[in-house]
Amino acid sequence: MAHYAVRESPPLRGEIPISTSKNAVLPIMCGALLTGEDVRIERVPELTDVKTLCALLASCGCSVKKEGDALVLNAGALQNPQDEEDVRKMRASYYVLGPVLAREGHVELSLPGGCAIGARPMDIHLSSLEQMGATIEIKNGYVHADIKGRLKGAHITFHTASVGATCNILMAATLAEGETVIENAAKEPEIGDLIDLLTAMGAKIEGRDSSKLTIQGVDKLHGAQHKVIADRIEAGSYAIAAAITNGRLELINAQASTLRTPIEILRAMGVSVEEGKDSLLIDAKGKTLTGQDIMTDYYPGFPTDLQAQFMALMTVSEGASLVTENIWENRFMHVPELMRMGANINVHGHASAIVRGVKRLSGAPVMATDLRASFALVLAGLAAEGETVVNRVYHLDRGYEKLDEKLRAVGADIERIKEAD
Ligand code: UD1
């Protein structure tokens, strides 16, 4: 299994191109299941989550063609998913549920596996489909969903603004009979991106970027072409790479409008952030950074997917920072690893941690249990004395395209080491 060897690095300098968004491209690929015509998605990032989803879509009878960095998907011969392995590997596999049910009238899907960061229930997805007329049964680890005729429009109120459920029900509603209203929908930019694709396919959706979405079902959707938005979490992660090394990085393609709260926090910590039209210039040259409190929340609040990376920065910033995690119940697994590197962190219950800045971290062998926590350890390694070995790189391969190449190009001392099996 491979690992990353990260060594204390000089201030990072230069440009990092930000890839397209992992969390946008996954539901968008599943949107292609709503039509029998070609859907072409431009600039698809090379990530293992994308590969896993390609395999799952292929097992749904969808043809998957790579043309350069574009993907052309055609679900003319749609069927129920045949490959359970891929469903269990990736939580986002639930995105096939809504589209396959809407077109096929029946779906059997292995329940996606749990995930280290929390229980990740699916009750909103399933109860919403029930409200739209589906009969749902959970048997032997499978969801069995059936409808007679078409899904029916319904007025649905989510108890939590779930990103996954918003995407799933939105997709299902495009082909339902009549009007569907989703109240307390999630407003993340990735949902706006999915709405843009669905609209280009002929869907009738009102309320983009708001918590109330109104969908008028249509009989059929058609093919479309779509360019995916930039990855705001990747951009935020590299902004911290600049900050933690006292460097200066220009993040090409980054969209400031999707990173309002993290930018505010960076500025309050003492980092200069200049907003370009399609870029961000992060400058922490010669700056002494000070701790700030963060509290994760639904968009446009502080993103939970940047909590671990900010915590890494706080471990070497002056003073104390209070980190409150409100979205996932088990998202402090990077804490013991950061403490192995000399960080001073006190966790209180499941939801809050006090970080007191130390002068210096020291390299250590560390291991993370999820994608963003793993990146936090890479960040800590860039600022730590000596060498940090980050194990389980498969987490990082799920969501950071060309991570070591991008970091090395701006001066980081990072190496991917493949060990003999
Ligand atoms: C997505 C992101 C993930 C991010 C999360 C929150 C993808 C592929 N993943 O995950 O990186 O951390 O949004 O921004 O886009 N919930 C329920 N019932 C449900 C569904 C969710 O109670 O049926 C709860 C969850 O337990 C959690 C909260 O809602 O506390 C948010 O979950 P959700 O927005 O659904 O996260 P995902 O879409 O799985």
XYZ file of C-alpha atoms and ligand atoms in Angstrom:
460
model
C 0.000 0.000 0.000
C 1.304 3.485 -0.831
C 1.935 6.303 1.621
C 2.949 9.937 1.445
C 6.216 11.116 2.962
C 5.750 14.820 3.743
C 8.654 16.903 4.972
C 8.819 20.417 6.385
C 8.521 22.680 3.350
C 9.520 26.228 2.491
C 6.753 28.809 1.966
C 4.747 27.490 -1.016
C 4.805 29.773 -4.061
C 3.157 29.742 -7.454
C -0.134 28.617 -8.950
C -2.311 25.594 -8.274
C -5.051 24.719 -10.767
C -8.213 23.725 -8.928
C -9.952 20.648 -10.350
C -13.659 20.267 -10.935
C -15.760 19.419 -7.919
C -15.947 15.807 -6.767
C -19.186 16.390 -4.901
C -20.745 18.054 -7.960
C -19.618 15.556 -10.570
C -20.975 12.489 -8.717
C -24.687 13.467 -8.730
C -24.256 14.996 -12.202
C -23.032 11.651 -13.574
C -26.129 10.004 -12.065
C -28.309 12.677 -13.690
C -27.348 11.069 -17.004
C -29.458 8.041 -15.987
C -32.593 10.177 -16.416
C -32.385 10.096 -20.228
C -31.685 7.598 -22.994
C -29.655 10.231 -24.875
C -25.984 11.203 -24.568
C -24.911 13.378 -21.632
C -21.445 14.827 -22.048
C -19.653 16.039 -18.930
C -16.567 18.167 -19.477
C -13.430 18.216 -17.299
C -14.171 15.209 -15.140
C -11.531 14.875 -12.400
C -9.400 11.724 -12.175
C -10.452 10.384 -8.798
C -11.168 6.915 -7.529
C -14.713 7.984 -6.518
C -15.359 8.874 -10.171
C -13.930 5.509 -11.319
C -16.082 3.631 -8.806
C -19.185 5.495 -9.954
C -18.318 4.806 -13.630
C -18.265 1.085 -12.797
C -21.603 1.367 -10.984
C -23.201 3.284 -13.885
C -21.888 0.660 -16.316
C -23.539 -2.012 -14.161
C -26.790 -0.005 -14.567
C -26.510 -0.546 -18.349
C -25.140 2.965 -18.925
C -22.378 3.207 -21.523
C -19.408 5.213 -20.250
C -16.997 6.674 -22.826
C -13.945 8.745 -21.998
C -13.081 11.455 -24.518
C -9.999 13.265 -23.231
C -11.038 14.594 -19.843
C -14.733 14.463 -20.786
C -17.145 11.617 -20.077
C -19.975 10.707 -22.428
C -22.703 8.748 -20.690
C -25.627 7.042 -22.388
C -28.321 5.258 -20.377
C -30.363 4.099 -23.387
C -30.301 0.539 -22.026
C -30.906 1.367 -18.335
C -31.314 -1.521 -15.906
C -31.095 -2.100 -12.168
C -27.545 -1.991 -10.774
C -25.837 -5.381 -10.973
C -22.634 -4.645 -9.077
C -23.164 -4.362 -5.333
C -19.487 -4.134 -4.551
C -19.326 -0.596 -5.980
C -22.434 0.458 -4.060
C -20.929 -0.599 -0.772
C -17.600 1.066 -1.571
C -19.022 4.512 -2.008
C -21.667 6.334 -0.049
C -22.653 8.541 -3.018
C -23.871 5.428 -4.861
C -27.322 6.242 -3.438
C -27.586 8.844 -6.213
C -28.646 6.099 -8.636
C -31.743 5.376 -6.527
C -33.930 8.326 -7.602
C -33.100 8.254 -11.335
C -33.389 4.453 -11.761
C -36.670 4.339 -9.827
C -38.115 7.242 -11.848
C -37.323 5.570 -15.179
C -37.597 1.856 -14.394
C -40.377 1.861 -11.789
C -38.360 -0.542 -9.664
C -34.973 -0.494 -7.998
C -33.030 -2.843 -5.778
C -29.931 -1.298 -4.299
C -27.573 -2.602 -1.658
C -27.598 -0.132 1.252
C -24.426 1.952 1.016
C -21.954 1.120 3.769
C -21.644 3.324 6.841
C -18.892 5.860 6.979
C -16.301 6.736 9.563
C -17.508 10.330 10.040
C -21.013 9.431 11.190
C -24.021 7.127 10.899
C -25.115 8.685 7.588
C -28.759 7.573 7.543
C -30.953 7.523 4.401
C -34.334 8.137 6.012
C -34.942 11.425 4.153
C -34.237 9.845 0.748
C -36.555 6.920 1.440
C -39.431 8.730 3.163
C -39.480 11.344 0.374
C -39.755 8.647 -2.296
C -42.580 7.106 -0.256
C -44.353 10.464 -0.224
C -44.005 10.389 -4.017
C -45.874 7.083 -4.160
C -43.058 4.522 -3.903
C -43.340 1.376 -1.827
C -40.090 0.873 0.029
C -38.873 -2.215 1.813
C -35.503 -2.895 3.419
C -34.624 -6.573 3.190
C -31.296 -8.368 3.627
C -29.301 -5.162 3.392
C -31.125 -4.011 0.253
C -33.538 -1.188 -0.463
C -36.390 -2.450 -2.635
C -38.400 0.409 -4.132
C -41.384 0.075 -6.466
C -43.876 2.393 -8.072
C -47.057 1.773 -9.996
C -46.859 3.911 -13.129
C -44.895 7.115 -12.460
C -43.677 8.799 -9.301
C -46.196 11.430 -8.168
C -45.340 15.008 -7.306
C -45.569 15.772 -3.571
C -44.982 18.563 -1.054
C -41.995 17.355 0.977
C -40.301 18.972 3.982
C -36.867 17.625 4.890
C -36.131 17.446 8.641
C -32.471 18.199 7.787
C -31.082 20.074 4.777
C -29.375 16.961 3.366
C -27.222 17.438 0.275
C -27.608 13.838 -0.891
C -31.375 13.733 -0.384
C -31.829 17.075 -2.172
C -29.949 15.760 -5.233
C -31.722 12.414 -5.185
C -35.266 13.730 -4.802
C -34.626 16.567 -7.241
C -33.585 14.039 -9.898
C -36.540 11.744 -9.189
C -38.984 14.693 -9.276
C -37.921 15.801 -12.773
C -39.714 12.744 -14.225
C -42.604 12.609 -11.707
C -46.201 13.348 -12.576
C -47.107 16.894 -11.491
C -45.420 19.318 -9.123
C -42.947 18.466 -6.365
C -41.958 21.020 -3.740
C -38.925 20.392 -1.536
C -38.829 22.555 1.604
C -35.627 22.848 3.659
C -33.594 21.734 0.635
C -29.806 22.025 0.839
C -28.350 25.072 -0.949
C -24.778 23.910 -1.580
C -23.281 25.140 -4.897
C -23.031 21.504 -6.062
C -26.844 21.374 -6.051
C -27.014 24.503 -8.217
C -24.645 22.753 -10.625
C -26.891 19.683 -10.774
C -29.910 21.954 -11.380
C -28.059 23.546 -14.308
C -27.469 20.128 -15.891
C -31.065 18.985 -15.306
C -32.403 22.265 -16.748
C -30.201 21.787 -19.836
C -31.776 18.313 -20.123
C -35.270 19.860 -20.210
C -36.238 19.748 -16.512
C -38.441 22.505 -15.059
C -36.958 23.622 -11.731
C -37.456 26.850 -9.786
C -35.687 28.072 -6.651
C -31.991 27.428 -7.499
C -29.799 28.455 -4.504
C -32.800 28.653 -2.180
C -34.147 26.237 0.406
C -37.422 25.782 -1.507
C -37.237 23.957 -4.810
C -40.269 23.561 -7.073
C -40.094 20.969 -9.820
C -42.696 20.478 -12.554
C -42.322 16.891 -13.727
C -41.905 16.263 -17.464
C -42.488 13.076 -19.512
C -38.959 12.859 -20.820
C -35.547 14.471 -20.534
C -33.020 14.772 -23.346
C -29.247 14.743 -23.737
C -27.057 17.718 -22.765
C -23.521 18.932 -22.336
C -22.233 20.270 -19.029
C -19.138 21.837 -17.494
C -18.760 21.057 -13.802
C -17.940 23.805 -11.257
C -14.578 24.074 -9.504
C -14.026 22.165 -6.268
C -14.488 24.632 -3.400
C -13.196 22.136 -0.841
C -10.014 21.467 -2.817
C -9.522 25.251 -3.186
C -10.039 25.764 0.558
C -7.579 22.948 1.299
C -4.819 24.523 -0.839
C -5.551 27.961 0.629
C -4.565 26.451 3.968
C -1.426 24.932 2.406
C -0.399 28.505 1.548
C -1.301 29.766 5.023
C 0.383 27.001 7.039
C 3.701 27.412 5.160
C 3.541 31.246 5.216
C 3.459 31.049 1.438
C 1.711 32.791 -1.459
C -0.439 30.743 -3.806
C -2.748 31.659 -6.633
C -5.601 29.171 -6.886
C -6.696 29.110 -10.509
C -10.421 28.424 -11.187
C -11.302 28.889 -7.487
C -14.625 30.681 -7.002
C -14.611 33.120 -4.075
C -18.422 33.228 -4.046
C -18.534 29.568 -2.933
C -16.015 30.098 -0.111
C -17.373 33.164 1.707
C -17.167 31.852 5.272
C -13.744 30.140 4.993
C -12.317 33.307 3.373
C -13.679 35.411 6.250
C -11.996 33.092 8.760
C -8.677 33.121 6.883
C -8.715 36.928 6.840
C -9.547 37.067 10.531
C -6.557 34.778 11.171
C -4.306 37.280 9.391
C -4.059 35.782 5.889
C -4.477 38.110 2.920
C -7.031 36.809 0.400
C -7.445 38.632 -2.911
C -10.441 37.623 -4.968
C -10.052 37.417 -8.733
C -12.823 36.623 -11.227
C -11.840 32.969 -11.443
C -9.030 32.767 -8.919
C -7.958 33.459 -5.364
C -4.602 34.820 -4.259
C -3.688 33.607 -0.789
C -0.762 35.384 0.845
C 0.574 34.600 4.310
C 4.175 35.718 3.686
C 5.810 36.803 6.931
C 2.467 36.786 8.772
C 1.863 35.567 12.318
C -1.531 33.891 12.261
C -3.937 33.968 15.186
C -6.536 31.368 16.126
C -10.250 31.860 15.366
C -13.398 29.978 16.321
C -15.226 27.985 13.653
C -18.575 26.265 13.723
C -19.593 23.990 10.861
C -23.024 24.522 9.349
C -25.087 24.016 6.221
C -24.115 26.175 3.239
C -23.394 29.090 3.248
C -22.099 28.356 6.763
C -18.615 27.003 7.421
C -18.241 23.683 5.506
C -17.704 20.541 7.569
C -15.462 19.310 4.743
C -12.904 22.025 5.640
C -13.043 21.588 9.415
C -10.082 19.188 9.710
C -7.848 21.282 7.423
C -8.574 24.483 9.384
C -7.897 22.641 12.605
C -4.434 21.705 11.291
C -3.771 25.421 10.650
C -4.988 26.351 14.133
C -2.551 23.944 15.776
C 0.293 26.298 14.754
C -1.547 29.637 15.031
C -1.207 31.882 18.066
C -3.778 31.621 20.836
C -6.826 29.399 21.206
C -9.482 28.353 18.678
C -12.807 26.680 19.412
C -13.886 24.207 16.716
C -17.536 23.114 16.788
C -18.714 20.325 14.461
C -22.477 20.465 13.915
C -22.986 18.240 10.863
C -21.300 14.903 11.595
C -21.197 13.223 14.990
C -17.776 11.613 14.633
C -15.570 14.037 12.778
C -12.626 14.584 15.106
C -10.654 11.495 14.170
C -7.748 13.624 12.974
C -7.328 14.966 16.536
C -5.321 12.057 18.031
C -3.131 12.035 14.902
C -2.455 15.785 15.129
C -1.646 15.292 18.815
C 0.937 12.649 17.852
C 2.601 15.489 15.985
C 2.654 17.675 19.092
C -0.627 19.593 18.698
C -2.432 20.790 21.836
C -6.122 19.895 21.412
C -8.832 19.190 23.971
C -11.978 17.507 22.698
C -15.220 18.074 24.629
C -17.935 15.536 23.891
C -18.567 14.801 20.189
C -18.980 18.311 18.986
C -16.291 20.668 20.202
C -12.551 20.933 20.490
C -10.263 23.625 21.840
C -7.026 24.023 19.939
C -4.175 25.909 21.569
C -1.476 26.909 19.128
C 2.019 25.472 19.593
C 5.260 26.909 18.184
C 6.098 23.827 16.169
C 4.740 20.406 15.216
C 7.058 17.462 14.751
C 6.767 14.811 12.035
C 5.314 11.399 12.913
C 3.741 8.375 11.241
C -0.006 9.158 11.094
C -3.108 7.604 9.645
C -6.461 9.108 8.864
C -9.824 7.484 8.551
C -11.417 9.786 6.000
C -10.633 11.956 3.018
C -10.527 15.458 4.522
C -8.826 14.345 7.736
C -6.080 12.786 5.599
C -5.489 16.105 3.856
C -5.306 17.839 7.244
C -2.409 15.525 8.125
C -0.613 16.367 4.862
C -1.009 20.062 5.762
C 0.349 19.512 9.264
C 3.257 17.577 7.726
C 4.201 20.572 5.536
C 4.697 22.674 8.678
C 6.176 20.009 10.965
C 9.823 19.521 11.706
C 11.189 16.347 10.066
C 9.141 13.763 8.203
C 5.480 12.884 8.483
C 4.310 9.625 6.965
C 0.630 9.735 5.984
C -0.711 6.226 5.579
C -3.913 5.035 3.871
C -3.515 7.299 0.844
C -6.534 5.665 -0.791
C -8.652 8.158 1.160
C -6.839 11.033 -0.571
C -7.100 9.357 -3.999
C -10.893 9.503 -3.634
C -11.013 13.270 -3.692
C -7.745 15.109 -4.455
C -6.645 14.955 -8.086
C -2.848 14.827 -8.602
C -2.285 15.917 -5.008
C 1.475 15.330 -4.791
C 2.127 16.746 -8.294
C 0.205 19.924 -7.494
C 1.963 20.426 -4.170
C 5.457 19.624 -5.500
C 4.988 22.148 -8.329
C 4.729 24.942 -5.737
C 7.690 23.798 -3.660
C 6.300 21.272 -1.203
C 8.468 18.384 -0.110
C 6.074 15.479 -0.618
C 6.632 12.090 -2.134
C 4.291 9.220 -2.858
C 5.972 5.999 -1.895
C 4.656 2.758 -3.234
C 5.530 -0.143 -1.011
C 6.003 -3.652 -2.276
C 2.836 -5.734 -1.668
C -22.437 15.442 1.384
C -20.985 15.438 0.957
C -20.061 15.373 2.177
C -20.408 16.503 3.164
C -21.898 16.524 3.480
C -22.313 17.732 4.325
C -21.065 14.329 -1.198
C -20.746 13.122 -2.004
N -20.753 14.270 0.107
O -22.658 14.202 2.046
O -18.721 15.504 1.727
O -19.685 16.330 4.362
O -22.672 16.553 2.263
O -21.974 18.896 3.668
O -21.541 15.323 -1.708
N -29.046 12.994 7.236
C -30.153 12.410 7.820
N -30.949 11.624 7.021
C -30.704 11.420 5.697
C -29.558 12.025 5.116
C -28.749 12.818 5.925
O -30.418 12.572 9.018
O -31.480 10.703 5.037
C -28.154 13.838 8.088
C -26.730 13.256 8.219
O -26.667 12.330 9.270
C -25.912 14.519 8.494
C -26.663 15.629 7.737
O -27.954 15.093 7.437
O -25.926 14.836 9.855
C -26.010 16.035 6.425
O -25.887 14.911 5.582
P -25.940 15.046 3.996
O -26.039 16.484 3.634
O -26.980 14.100 3.473
O -24.510 14.494 3.584
P -24.148 13.690 2.283
O -24.992 14.120 1.142
O -24.045 12.229 2.607
